[in-house]
Short mmCIF file of C-alpha atoms in Angstrom, two decimals:
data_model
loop_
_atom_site.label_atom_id
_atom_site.label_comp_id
_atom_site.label_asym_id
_atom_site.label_seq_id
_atom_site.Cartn_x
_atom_site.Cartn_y
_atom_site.Cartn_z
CA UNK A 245 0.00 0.00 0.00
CA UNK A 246 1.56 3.09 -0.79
CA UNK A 247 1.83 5.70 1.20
CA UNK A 248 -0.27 9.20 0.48
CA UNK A 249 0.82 13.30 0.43
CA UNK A 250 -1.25 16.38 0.86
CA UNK A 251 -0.11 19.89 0.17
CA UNK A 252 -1.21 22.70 1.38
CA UNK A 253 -0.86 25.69 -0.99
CA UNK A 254 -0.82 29.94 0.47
CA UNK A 255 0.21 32.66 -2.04
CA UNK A 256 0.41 33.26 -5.81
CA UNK A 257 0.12 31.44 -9.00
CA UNK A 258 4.19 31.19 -8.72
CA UNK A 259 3.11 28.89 -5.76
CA UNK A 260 0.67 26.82 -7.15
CA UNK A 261 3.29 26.20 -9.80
CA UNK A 262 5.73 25.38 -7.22
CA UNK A 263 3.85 23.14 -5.49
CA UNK A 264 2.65 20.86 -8.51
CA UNK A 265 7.16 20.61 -8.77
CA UNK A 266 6.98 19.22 -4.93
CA UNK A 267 4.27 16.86 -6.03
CA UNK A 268 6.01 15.80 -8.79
CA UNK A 269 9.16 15.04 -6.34
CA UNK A 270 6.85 13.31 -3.89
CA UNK A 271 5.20 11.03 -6.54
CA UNK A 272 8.72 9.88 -8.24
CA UNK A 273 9.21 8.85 -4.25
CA UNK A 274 5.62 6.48 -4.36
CA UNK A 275 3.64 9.06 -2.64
CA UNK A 276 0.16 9.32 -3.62
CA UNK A 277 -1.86 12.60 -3.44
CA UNK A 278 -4.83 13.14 -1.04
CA UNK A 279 -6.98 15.60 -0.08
CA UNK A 280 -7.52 14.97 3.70
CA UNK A 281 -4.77 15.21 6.12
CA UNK A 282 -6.51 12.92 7.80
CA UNK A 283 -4.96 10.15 5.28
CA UNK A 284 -1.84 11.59 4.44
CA UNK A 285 1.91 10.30 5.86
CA UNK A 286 3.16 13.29 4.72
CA UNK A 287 1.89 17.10 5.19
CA UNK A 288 3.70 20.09 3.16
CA UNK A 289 2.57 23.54 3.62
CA UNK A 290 3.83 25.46 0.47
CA UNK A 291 3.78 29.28 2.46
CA UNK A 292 3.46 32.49 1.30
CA UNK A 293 4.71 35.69 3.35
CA UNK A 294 3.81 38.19 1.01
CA UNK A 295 0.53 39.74 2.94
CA UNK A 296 0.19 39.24 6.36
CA UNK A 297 -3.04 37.14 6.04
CA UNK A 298 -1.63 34.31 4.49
CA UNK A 299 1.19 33.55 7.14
CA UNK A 300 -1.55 34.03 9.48
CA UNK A 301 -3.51 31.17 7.79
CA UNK A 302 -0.14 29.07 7.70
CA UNK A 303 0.31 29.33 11.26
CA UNK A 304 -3.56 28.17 12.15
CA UNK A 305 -3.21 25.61 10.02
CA UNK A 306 0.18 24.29 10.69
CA UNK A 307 -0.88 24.15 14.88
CA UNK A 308 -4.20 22.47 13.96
CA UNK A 309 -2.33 19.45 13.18
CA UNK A 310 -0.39 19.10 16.96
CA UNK A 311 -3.23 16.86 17.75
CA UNK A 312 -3.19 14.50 14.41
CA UNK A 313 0.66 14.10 15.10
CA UNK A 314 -0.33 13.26 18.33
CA UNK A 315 -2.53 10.40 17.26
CA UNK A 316 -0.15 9.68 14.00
CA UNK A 317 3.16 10.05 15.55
CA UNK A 318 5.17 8.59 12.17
CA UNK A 319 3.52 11.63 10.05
CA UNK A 320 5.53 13.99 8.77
CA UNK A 321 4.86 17.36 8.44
CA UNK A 322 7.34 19.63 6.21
CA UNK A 323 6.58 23.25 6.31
CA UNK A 324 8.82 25.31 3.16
CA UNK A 325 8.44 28.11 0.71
CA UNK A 326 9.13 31.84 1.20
CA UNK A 327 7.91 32.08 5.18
CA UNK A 328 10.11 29.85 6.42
CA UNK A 329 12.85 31.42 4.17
CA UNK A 330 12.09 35.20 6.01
CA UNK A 331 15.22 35.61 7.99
CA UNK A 332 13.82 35.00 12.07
CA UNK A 333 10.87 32.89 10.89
CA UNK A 334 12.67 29.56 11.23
CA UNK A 335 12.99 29.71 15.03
CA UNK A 336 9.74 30.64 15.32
CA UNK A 337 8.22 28.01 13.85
CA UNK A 338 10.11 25.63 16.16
CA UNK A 339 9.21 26.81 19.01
CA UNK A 340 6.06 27.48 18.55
CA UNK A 341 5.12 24.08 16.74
CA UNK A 342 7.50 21.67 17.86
CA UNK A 343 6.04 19.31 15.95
CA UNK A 344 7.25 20.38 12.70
CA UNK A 345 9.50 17.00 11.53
CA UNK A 346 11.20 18.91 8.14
CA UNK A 347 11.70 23.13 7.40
CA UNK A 348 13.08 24.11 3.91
CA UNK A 349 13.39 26.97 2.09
CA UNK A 350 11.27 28.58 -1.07
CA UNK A 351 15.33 28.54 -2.98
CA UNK A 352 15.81 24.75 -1.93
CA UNK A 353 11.90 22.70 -2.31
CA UNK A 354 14.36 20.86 -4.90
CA UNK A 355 16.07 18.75 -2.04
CA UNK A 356 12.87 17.72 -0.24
CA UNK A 357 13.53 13.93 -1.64
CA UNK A 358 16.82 14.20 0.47
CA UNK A 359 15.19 15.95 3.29
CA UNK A 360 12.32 12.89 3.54
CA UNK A 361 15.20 10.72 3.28
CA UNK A 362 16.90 12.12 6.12
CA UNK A 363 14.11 12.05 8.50
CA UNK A 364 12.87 8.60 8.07
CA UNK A 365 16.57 7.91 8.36
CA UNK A 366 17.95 10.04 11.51
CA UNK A 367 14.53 10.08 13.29
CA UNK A 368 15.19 13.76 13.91
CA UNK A 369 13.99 17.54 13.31
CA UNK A 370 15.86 18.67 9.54
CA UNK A 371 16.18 22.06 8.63
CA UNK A 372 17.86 23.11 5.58
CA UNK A 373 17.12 26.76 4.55
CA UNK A 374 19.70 27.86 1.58
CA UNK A 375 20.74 31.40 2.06
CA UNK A 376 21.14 32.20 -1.49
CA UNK A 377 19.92 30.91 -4.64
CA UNK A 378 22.06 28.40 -6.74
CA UNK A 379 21.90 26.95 -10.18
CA UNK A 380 18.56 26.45 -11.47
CA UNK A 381 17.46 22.85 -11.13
CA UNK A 382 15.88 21.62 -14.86
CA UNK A 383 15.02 18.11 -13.76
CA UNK A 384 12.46 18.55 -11.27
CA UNK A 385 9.15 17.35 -13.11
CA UNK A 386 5.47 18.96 -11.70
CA UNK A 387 2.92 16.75 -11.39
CA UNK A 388 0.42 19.33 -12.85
CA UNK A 389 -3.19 19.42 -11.74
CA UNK A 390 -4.49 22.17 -13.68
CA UNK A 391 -5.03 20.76 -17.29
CA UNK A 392 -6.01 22.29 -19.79
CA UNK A 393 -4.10 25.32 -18.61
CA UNK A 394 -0.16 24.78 -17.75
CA UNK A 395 2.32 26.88 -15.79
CA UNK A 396 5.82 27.50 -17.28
CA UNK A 397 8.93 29.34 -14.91
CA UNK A 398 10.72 31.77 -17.09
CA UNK A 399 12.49 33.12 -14.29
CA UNK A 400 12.87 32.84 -10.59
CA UNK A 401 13.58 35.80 -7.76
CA UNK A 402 13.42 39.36 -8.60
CA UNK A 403 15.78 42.31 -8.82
CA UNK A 404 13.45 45.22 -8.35
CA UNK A 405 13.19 45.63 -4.41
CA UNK A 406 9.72 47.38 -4.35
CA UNK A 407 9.64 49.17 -0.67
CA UNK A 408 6.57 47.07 0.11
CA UNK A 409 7.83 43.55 -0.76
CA UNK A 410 9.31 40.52 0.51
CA UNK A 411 10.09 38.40 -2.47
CA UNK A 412 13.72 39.81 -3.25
CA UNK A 413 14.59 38.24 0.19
CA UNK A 414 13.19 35.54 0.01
CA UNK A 415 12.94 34.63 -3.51
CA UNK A 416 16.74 35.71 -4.23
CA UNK A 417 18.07 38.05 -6.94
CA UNK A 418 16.50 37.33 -10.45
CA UNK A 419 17.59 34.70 -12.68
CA UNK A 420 16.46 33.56 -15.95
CA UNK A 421 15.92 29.98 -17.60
CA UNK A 422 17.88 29.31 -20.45
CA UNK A 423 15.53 29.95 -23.45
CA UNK A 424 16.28 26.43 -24.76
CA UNK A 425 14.95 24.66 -21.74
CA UNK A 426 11.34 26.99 -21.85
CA UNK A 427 11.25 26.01 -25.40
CA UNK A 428 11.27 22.66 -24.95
CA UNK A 429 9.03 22.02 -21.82
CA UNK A 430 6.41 24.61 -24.04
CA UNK A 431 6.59 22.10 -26.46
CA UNK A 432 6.35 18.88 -24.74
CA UNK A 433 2.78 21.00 -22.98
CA UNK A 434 1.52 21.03 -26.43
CA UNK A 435 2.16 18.21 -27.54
CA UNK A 436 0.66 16.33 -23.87
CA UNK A 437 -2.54 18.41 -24.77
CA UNK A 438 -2.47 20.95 -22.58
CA UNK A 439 -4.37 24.30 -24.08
CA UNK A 440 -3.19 27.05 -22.49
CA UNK A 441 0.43 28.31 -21.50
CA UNK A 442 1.47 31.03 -19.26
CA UNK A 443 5.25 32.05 -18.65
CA UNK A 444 5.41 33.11 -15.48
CA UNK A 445 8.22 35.35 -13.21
CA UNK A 446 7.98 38.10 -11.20
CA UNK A 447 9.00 40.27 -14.16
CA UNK A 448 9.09 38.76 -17.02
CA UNK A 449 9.80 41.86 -19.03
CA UNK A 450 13.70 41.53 -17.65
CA UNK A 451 13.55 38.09 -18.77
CA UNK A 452 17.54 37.34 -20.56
CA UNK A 453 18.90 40.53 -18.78
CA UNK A 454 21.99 39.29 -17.56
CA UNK A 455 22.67 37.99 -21.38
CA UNK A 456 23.16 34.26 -20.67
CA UNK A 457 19.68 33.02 -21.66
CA UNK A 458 20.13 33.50 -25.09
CA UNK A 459 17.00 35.37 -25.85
CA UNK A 460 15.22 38.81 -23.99
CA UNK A 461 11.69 38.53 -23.23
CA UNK A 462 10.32 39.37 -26.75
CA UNK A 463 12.46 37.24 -28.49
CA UNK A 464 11.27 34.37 -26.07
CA UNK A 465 7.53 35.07 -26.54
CA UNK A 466 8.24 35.09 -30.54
CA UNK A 467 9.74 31.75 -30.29
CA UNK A 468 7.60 30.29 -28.13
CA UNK A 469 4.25 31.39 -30.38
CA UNK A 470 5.64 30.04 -33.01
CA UNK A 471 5.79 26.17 -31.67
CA UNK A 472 3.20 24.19 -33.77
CA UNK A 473 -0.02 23.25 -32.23
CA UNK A 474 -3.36 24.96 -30.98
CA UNK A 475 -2.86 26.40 -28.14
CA UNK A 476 -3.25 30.30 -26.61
CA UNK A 477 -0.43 31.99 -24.61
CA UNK A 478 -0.20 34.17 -21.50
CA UNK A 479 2.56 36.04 -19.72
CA UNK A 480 2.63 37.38 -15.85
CA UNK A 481 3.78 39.08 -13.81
CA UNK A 482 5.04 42.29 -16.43
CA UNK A 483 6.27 45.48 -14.46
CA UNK A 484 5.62 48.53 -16.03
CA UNK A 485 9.36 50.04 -15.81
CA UNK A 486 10.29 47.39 -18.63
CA UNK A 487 7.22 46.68 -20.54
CA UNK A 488 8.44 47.79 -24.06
CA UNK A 489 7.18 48.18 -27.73
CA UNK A 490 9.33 45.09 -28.66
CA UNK A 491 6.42 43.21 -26.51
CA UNK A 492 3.75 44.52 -27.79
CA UNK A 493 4.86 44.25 -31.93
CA UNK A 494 5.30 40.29 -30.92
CA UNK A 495 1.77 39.80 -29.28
CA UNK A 496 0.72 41.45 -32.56
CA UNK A 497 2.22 39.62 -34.26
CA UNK A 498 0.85 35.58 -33.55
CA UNK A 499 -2.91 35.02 -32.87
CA UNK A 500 -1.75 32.43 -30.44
CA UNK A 501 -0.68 35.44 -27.35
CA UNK A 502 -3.82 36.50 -25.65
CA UNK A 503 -4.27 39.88 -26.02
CA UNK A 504 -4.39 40.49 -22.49
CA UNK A 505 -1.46 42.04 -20.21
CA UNK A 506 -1.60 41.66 -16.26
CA UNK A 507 0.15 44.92 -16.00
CA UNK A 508 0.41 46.26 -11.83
CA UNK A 509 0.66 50.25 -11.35
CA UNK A 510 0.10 49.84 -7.44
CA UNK A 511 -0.92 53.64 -7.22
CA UNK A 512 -2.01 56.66 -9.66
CA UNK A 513 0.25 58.88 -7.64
CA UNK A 514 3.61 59.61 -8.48
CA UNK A 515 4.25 60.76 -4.67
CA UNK A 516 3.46 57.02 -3.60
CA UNK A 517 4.95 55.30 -7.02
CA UNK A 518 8.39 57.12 -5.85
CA UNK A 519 7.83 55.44 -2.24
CA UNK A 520 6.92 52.26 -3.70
CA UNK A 521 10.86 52.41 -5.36
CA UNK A 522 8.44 51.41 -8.80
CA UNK A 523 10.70 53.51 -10.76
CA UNK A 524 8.34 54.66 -13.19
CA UNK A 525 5.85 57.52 -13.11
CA UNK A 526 2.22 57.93 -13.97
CA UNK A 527 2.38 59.40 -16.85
CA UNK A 528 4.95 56.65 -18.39
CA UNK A 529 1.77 54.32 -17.62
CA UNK A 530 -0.49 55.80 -19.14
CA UNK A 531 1.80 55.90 -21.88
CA UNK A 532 2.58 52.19 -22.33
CA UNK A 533 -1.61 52.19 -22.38
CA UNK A 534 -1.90 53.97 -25.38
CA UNK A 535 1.14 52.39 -27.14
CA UNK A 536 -0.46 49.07 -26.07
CA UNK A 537 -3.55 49.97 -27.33
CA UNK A 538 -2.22 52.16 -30.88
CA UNK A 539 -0.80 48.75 -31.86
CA UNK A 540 -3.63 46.24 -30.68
CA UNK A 541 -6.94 48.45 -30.18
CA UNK A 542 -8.93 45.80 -28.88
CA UNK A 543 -6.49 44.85 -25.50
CA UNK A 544 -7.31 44.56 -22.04
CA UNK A 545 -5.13 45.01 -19.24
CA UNK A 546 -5.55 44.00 -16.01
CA UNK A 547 -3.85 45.25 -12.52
CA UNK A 548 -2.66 45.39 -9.17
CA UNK A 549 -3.48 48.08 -6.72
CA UNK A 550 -2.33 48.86 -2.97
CA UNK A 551 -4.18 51.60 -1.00
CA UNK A 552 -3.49 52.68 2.01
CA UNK A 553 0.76 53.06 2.01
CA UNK A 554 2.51 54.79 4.28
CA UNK A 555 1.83 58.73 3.21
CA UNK A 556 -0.72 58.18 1.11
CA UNK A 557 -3.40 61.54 1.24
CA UNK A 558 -6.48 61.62 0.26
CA UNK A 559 -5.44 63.54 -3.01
CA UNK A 560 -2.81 60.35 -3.56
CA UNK A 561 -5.55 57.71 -3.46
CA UNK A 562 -8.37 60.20 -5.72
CA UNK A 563 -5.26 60.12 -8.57
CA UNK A 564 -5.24 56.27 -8.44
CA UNK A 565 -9.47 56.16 -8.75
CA UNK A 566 -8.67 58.64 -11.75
CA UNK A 567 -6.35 56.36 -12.96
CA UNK A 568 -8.43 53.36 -12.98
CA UNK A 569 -10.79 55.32 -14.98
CA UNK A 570 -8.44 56.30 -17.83
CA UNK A 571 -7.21 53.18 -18.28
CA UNK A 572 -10.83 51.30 -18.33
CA UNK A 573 -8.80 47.75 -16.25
CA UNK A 574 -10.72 44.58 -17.29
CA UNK A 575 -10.38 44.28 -13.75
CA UNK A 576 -8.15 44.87 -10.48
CA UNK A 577 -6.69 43.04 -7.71
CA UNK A 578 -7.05 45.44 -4.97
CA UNK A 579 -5.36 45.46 -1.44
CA UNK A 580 -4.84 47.41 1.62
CA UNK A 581 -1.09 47.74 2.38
CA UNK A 582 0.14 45.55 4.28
CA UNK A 583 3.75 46.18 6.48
CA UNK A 584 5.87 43.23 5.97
CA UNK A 585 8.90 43.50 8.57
CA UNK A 586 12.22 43.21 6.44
CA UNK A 587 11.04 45.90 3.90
CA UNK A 588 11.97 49.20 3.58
CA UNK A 589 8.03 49.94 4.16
CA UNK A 590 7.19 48.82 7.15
CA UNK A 591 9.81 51.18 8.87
CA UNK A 592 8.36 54.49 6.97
CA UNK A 593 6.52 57.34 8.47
CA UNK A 594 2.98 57.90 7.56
CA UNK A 595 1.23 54.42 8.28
CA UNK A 596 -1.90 54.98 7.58
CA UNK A 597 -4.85 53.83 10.13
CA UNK A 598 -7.54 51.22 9.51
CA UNK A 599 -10.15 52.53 9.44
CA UNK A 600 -9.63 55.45 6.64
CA UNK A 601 -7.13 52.04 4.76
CA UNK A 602 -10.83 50.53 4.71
CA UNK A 603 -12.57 53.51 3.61
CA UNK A 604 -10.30 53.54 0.81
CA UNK A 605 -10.04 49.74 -0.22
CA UNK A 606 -14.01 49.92 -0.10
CA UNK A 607 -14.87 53.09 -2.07
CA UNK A 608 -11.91 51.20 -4.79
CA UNK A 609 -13.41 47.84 -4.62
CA UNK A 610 -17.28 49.23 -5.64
CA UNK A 611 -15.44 51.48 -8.54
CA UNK A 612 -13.34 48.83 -10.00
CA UNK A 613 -16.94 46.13 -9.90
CA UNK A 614 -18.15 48.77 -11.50
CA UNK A 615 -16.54 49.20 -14.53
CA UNK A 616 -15.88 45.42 -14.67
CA UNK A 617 -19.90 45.20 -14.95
CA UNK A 618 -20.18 47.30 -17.67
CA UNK A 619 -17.19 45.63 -19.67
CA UNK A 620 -19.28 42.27 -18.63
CA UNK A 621 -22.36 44.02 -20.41
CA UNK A 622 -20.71 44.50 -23.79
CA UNK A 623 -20.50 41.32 -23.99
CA UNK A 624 -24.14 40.24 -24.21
CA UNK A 625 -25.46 39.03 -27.81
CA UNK A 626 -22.02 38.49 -28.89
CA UNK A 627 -20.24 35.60 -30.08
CA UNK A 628 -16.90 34.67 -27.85
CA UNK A 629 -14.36 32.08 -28.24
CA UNK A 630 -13.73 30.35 -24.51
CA UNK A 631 -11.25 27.45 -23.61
CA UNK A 632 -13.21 25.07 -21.19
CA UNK A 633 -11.44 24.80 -18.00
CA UNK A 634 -13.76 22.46 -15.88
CA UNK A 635 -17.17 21.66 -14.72
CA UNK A 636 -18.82 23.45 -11.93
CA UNK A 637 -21.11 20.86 -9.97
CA UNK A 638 -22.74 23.27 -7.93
CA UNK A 639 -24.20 25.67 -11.19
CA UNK A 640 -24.64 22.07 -12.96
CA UNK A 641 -22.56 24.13 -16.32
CA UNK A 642 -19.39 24.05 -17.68
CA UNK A 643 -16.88 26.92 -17.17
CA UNK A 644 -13.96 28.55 -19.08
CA UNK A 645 -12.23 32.11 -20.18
CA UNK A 646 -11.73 33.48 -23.34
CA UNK A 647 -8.81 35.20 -23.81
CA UNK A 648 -9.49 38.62 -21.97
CA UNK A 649 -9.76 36.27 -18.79
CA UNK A 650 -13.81 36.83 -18.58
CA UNK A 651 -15.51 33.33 -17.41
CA UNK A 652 -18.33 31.72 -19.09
CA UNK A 653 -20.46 29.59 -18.20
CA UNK A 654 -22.65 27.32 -20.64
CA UNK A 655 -24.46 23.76 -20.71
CA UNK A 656 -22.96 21.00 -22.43
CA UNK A 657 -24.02 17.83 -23.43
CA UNK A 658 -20.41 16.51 -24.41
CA UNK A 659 -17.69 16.63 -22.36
CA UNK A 660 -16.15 19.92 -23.11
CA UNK A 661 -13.23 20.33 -20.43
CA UNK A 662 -9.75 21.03 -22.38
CA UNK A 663 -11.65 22.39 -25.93
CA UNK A 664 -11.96 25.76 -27.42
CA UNK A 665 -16.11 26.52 -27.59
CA UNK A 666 -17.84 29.21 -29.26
CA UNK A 667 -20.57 30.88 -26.80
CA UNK A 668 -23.10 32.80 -27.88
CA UNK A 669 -23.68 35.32 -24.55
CA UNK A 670 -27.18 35.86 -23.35
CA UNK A 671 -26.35 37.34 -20.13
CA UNK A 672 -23.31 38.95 -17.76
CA UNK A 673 -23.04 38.41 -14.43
CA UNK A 674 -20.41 40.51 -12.84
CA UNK A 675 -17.71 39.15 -14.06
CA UNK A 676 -19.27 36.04 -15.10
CA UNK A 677 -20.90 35.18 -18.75
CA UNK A 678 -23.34 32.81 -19.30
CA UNK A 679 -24.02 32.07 -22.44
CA UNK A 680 -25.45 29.15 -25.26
CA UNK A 681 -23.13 26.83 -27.18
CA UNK A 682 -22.96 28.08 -30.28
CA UNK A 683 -23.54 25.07 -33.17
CA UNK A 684 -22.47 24.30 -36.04
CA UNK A 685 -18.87 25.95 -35.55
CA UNK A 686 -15.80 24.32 -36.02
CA UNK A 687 -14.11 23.48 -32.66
CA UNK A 688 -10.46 22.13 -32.25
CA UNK A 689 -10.04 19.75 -29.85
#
């Protein structure tokens, strides 16, 4: 009987990536995925320290578990990623869950096979946090969960050192695949059946800047749309300091690169962009916009948005609801700041109280729904090309995005999961289409 794993996943897509590589590792070892701890002989929280809330959740659920190791003494229970790689969060963890059998780092998940092997072997605590980040490992292979869509590392770590964020710490400075490798796990995707490619890093715009990965970020994205097949591709995370016409000619260019950029300004203000260390002003956004949208009129752009930074007046946070409203997002990720010890941030004068942080994430929050509904709305008696992602039991329909990122839902009698449907949309939902199989079309599988 073999034995069984369950991972527990905080944070970003980056994550989620990251932990379908430490399934992969745990299923070359005989492990078998499960969804209840209950089951499992091995736990592995994948953590996140980025915002507050999800260490917080890492921490309740890590000390849930004292009483299942209790009553399952030979579990193990490996806690890694970038919150135990936070410099002081290590010694933490052991003394306030004891329990913990394995610690490892978001730059080492690559060694948990020795780790596990360690354990079982010594019968004692291992903790192996690297301080910096080595050679990038190319033979670690995810066990991906996510078909049709399929996650692809471009690069890893991040040079940019934002005054709000963690992830140069903890992540490492930036470093780049070489293009040959992306090229041919994109390729061996395609030809497994997966639909849907994104190249992820924290900036992928910088991709290739140190010269040795034989390519710069268009010249990847050209190469890549060019691999045979029929599939769509996305990019994320692009920072705005970088994002260049080069980009935009090549998504142009192939029919295959979604027409979509996840593109984060933070803040409309140029007083909080400067304290942000984003290194690029307002006005150089909203000129990328219109370059982005001179070349490809019909492109959507979505965002991130903090309110609430240290300093941030009234006056700063009306400039970022202007903002919004030039630019027309497809949508937002909003997000009251949140101080982060370790960043340059947290130490700044100006922290600004709850309650008017709330005020401010609210009043943001009904703004950006409302310009989401209305893009939602144009939508309605139009035909749109969605890639089926899954079925949703509890709306009895099948779901999927087209390539603006706007799910639709529609009824099926065919399996449709992993093919490209035409939907006719009768009505908008929020964000959320509904709409009628369209017949008669042609559509791939």
């Amino acid at each position: 009987m073999s034995q069984k794993y369950h991972i527990v996943t905080y944070g970003c897509q980056m994550n989620v990536h990251e932990s379908e590589k430490i399934a992969g590792i745990l299923q070359r070892m005989g492990y078998t995925e499960t969804a209840q701890n209950d089951d499992a002989d091995i736990i592995v929280f994948n953590t996140c320290c980025i915002r507050e809330n999800a260490e917080n959740h890492a921490f309740g659920n890590i000390g849930a578990l004292k009483k299942l190791k209790k009553q399952k003494p030979e579990l193990i229970i490996a806690v890694g990623g970038c919150m135990t790689q936070e410099k002081g969060k290590t010694e933490i963890l052991k003394k306030k869950f004891p329990f913990i059998d394995i610690m490892f780092g978001a730059l080492n998940f690559e060694e948990l096979e020795t780790l596990i092997t360690r354990k079982k072997q010594e019968k004692k605590k291992v903790i192996s946090i690297r301080e910096t980040a080595g050679e990038i490992v190319e033979n670690v292979e995810p066990y991906r969960t996510s078909y049709p869509n399929a996650w692809v590392n471009i690069t890893y770590g991040c040079n940019n050192f934002c005054s709000y964020c963690i992830v140069p710490y903890v992540r490492g400075r930036e470093r780049s695949r070489k293009k040959e490798h992306i090229l041919a796990e994109v390729r061996s995707l395609v030809q497994a059946g997966y639909k849907e490619i994104t190249l992820l890093g924290q900036n992928v715009n910088s991709y290739g800047a140190n010269g040795t990965a034989g390519a710069n970020f268009a010249q990847l994205l050209d190469e890549v749309a060019q691999i045979e097949g029929d599939f769509r591709l996305r990019f994320m995370t692009s920072h705005p300091k970088d994002f260049n016409e080069d980009v935009v000619k090549v998504m142009k260019k192939h029919d295959k690169i979604c027409k979509l950029v996840h593109l984060p300004v933070q803040s409309g203000s140029n007083t909080i962009l400067s304290a942000m260390n984003r290194r690029y002003t307002r006005e150089k956004y909203l000129q990328e916009i219109q370059m982005l949208r001179a070349h490809i009129p019909n492109a959507e752009v979505t965002t991130d948005i903090i309110v609430g930074f240290p300093g941030e007046t009234e006056e700063d946070y009306l400039l970022t609801e202007d903002l919004v409203k030039q630019v027309d997002f497809a949508s937002a990720f909003t997000f009251v700041y949140s101080k982060r010890q370790g960043t340059k941030a947290a130490t700044m004068d100006g922290q600004i109280p709850e309650d008017i942080q709330k005020d401010r994430i609210m009043r943001l929050v009904e703004l950006v729904n409302t310009l989401t509904r209305q893009k939602s709305e144009k939508y309605v008696g139009k035909n749109v090309r969605i890639l089926c992602e899954d079925y949703d039991k509890k709306k009895g329909l099948y779901m999927g995005r087209d390539e603006f990122g706007r799910m639709g839902y529609f009824e099926s009698e065919t399996d449709a999961v992993g093919k490209f449907v035409d939907l006719h949309i009768t009505k908008a939902n929020g964000i959320s289409l509904y709409g009628e199989r369209v017949k008669n079309t042609e559509e791939k599988e």
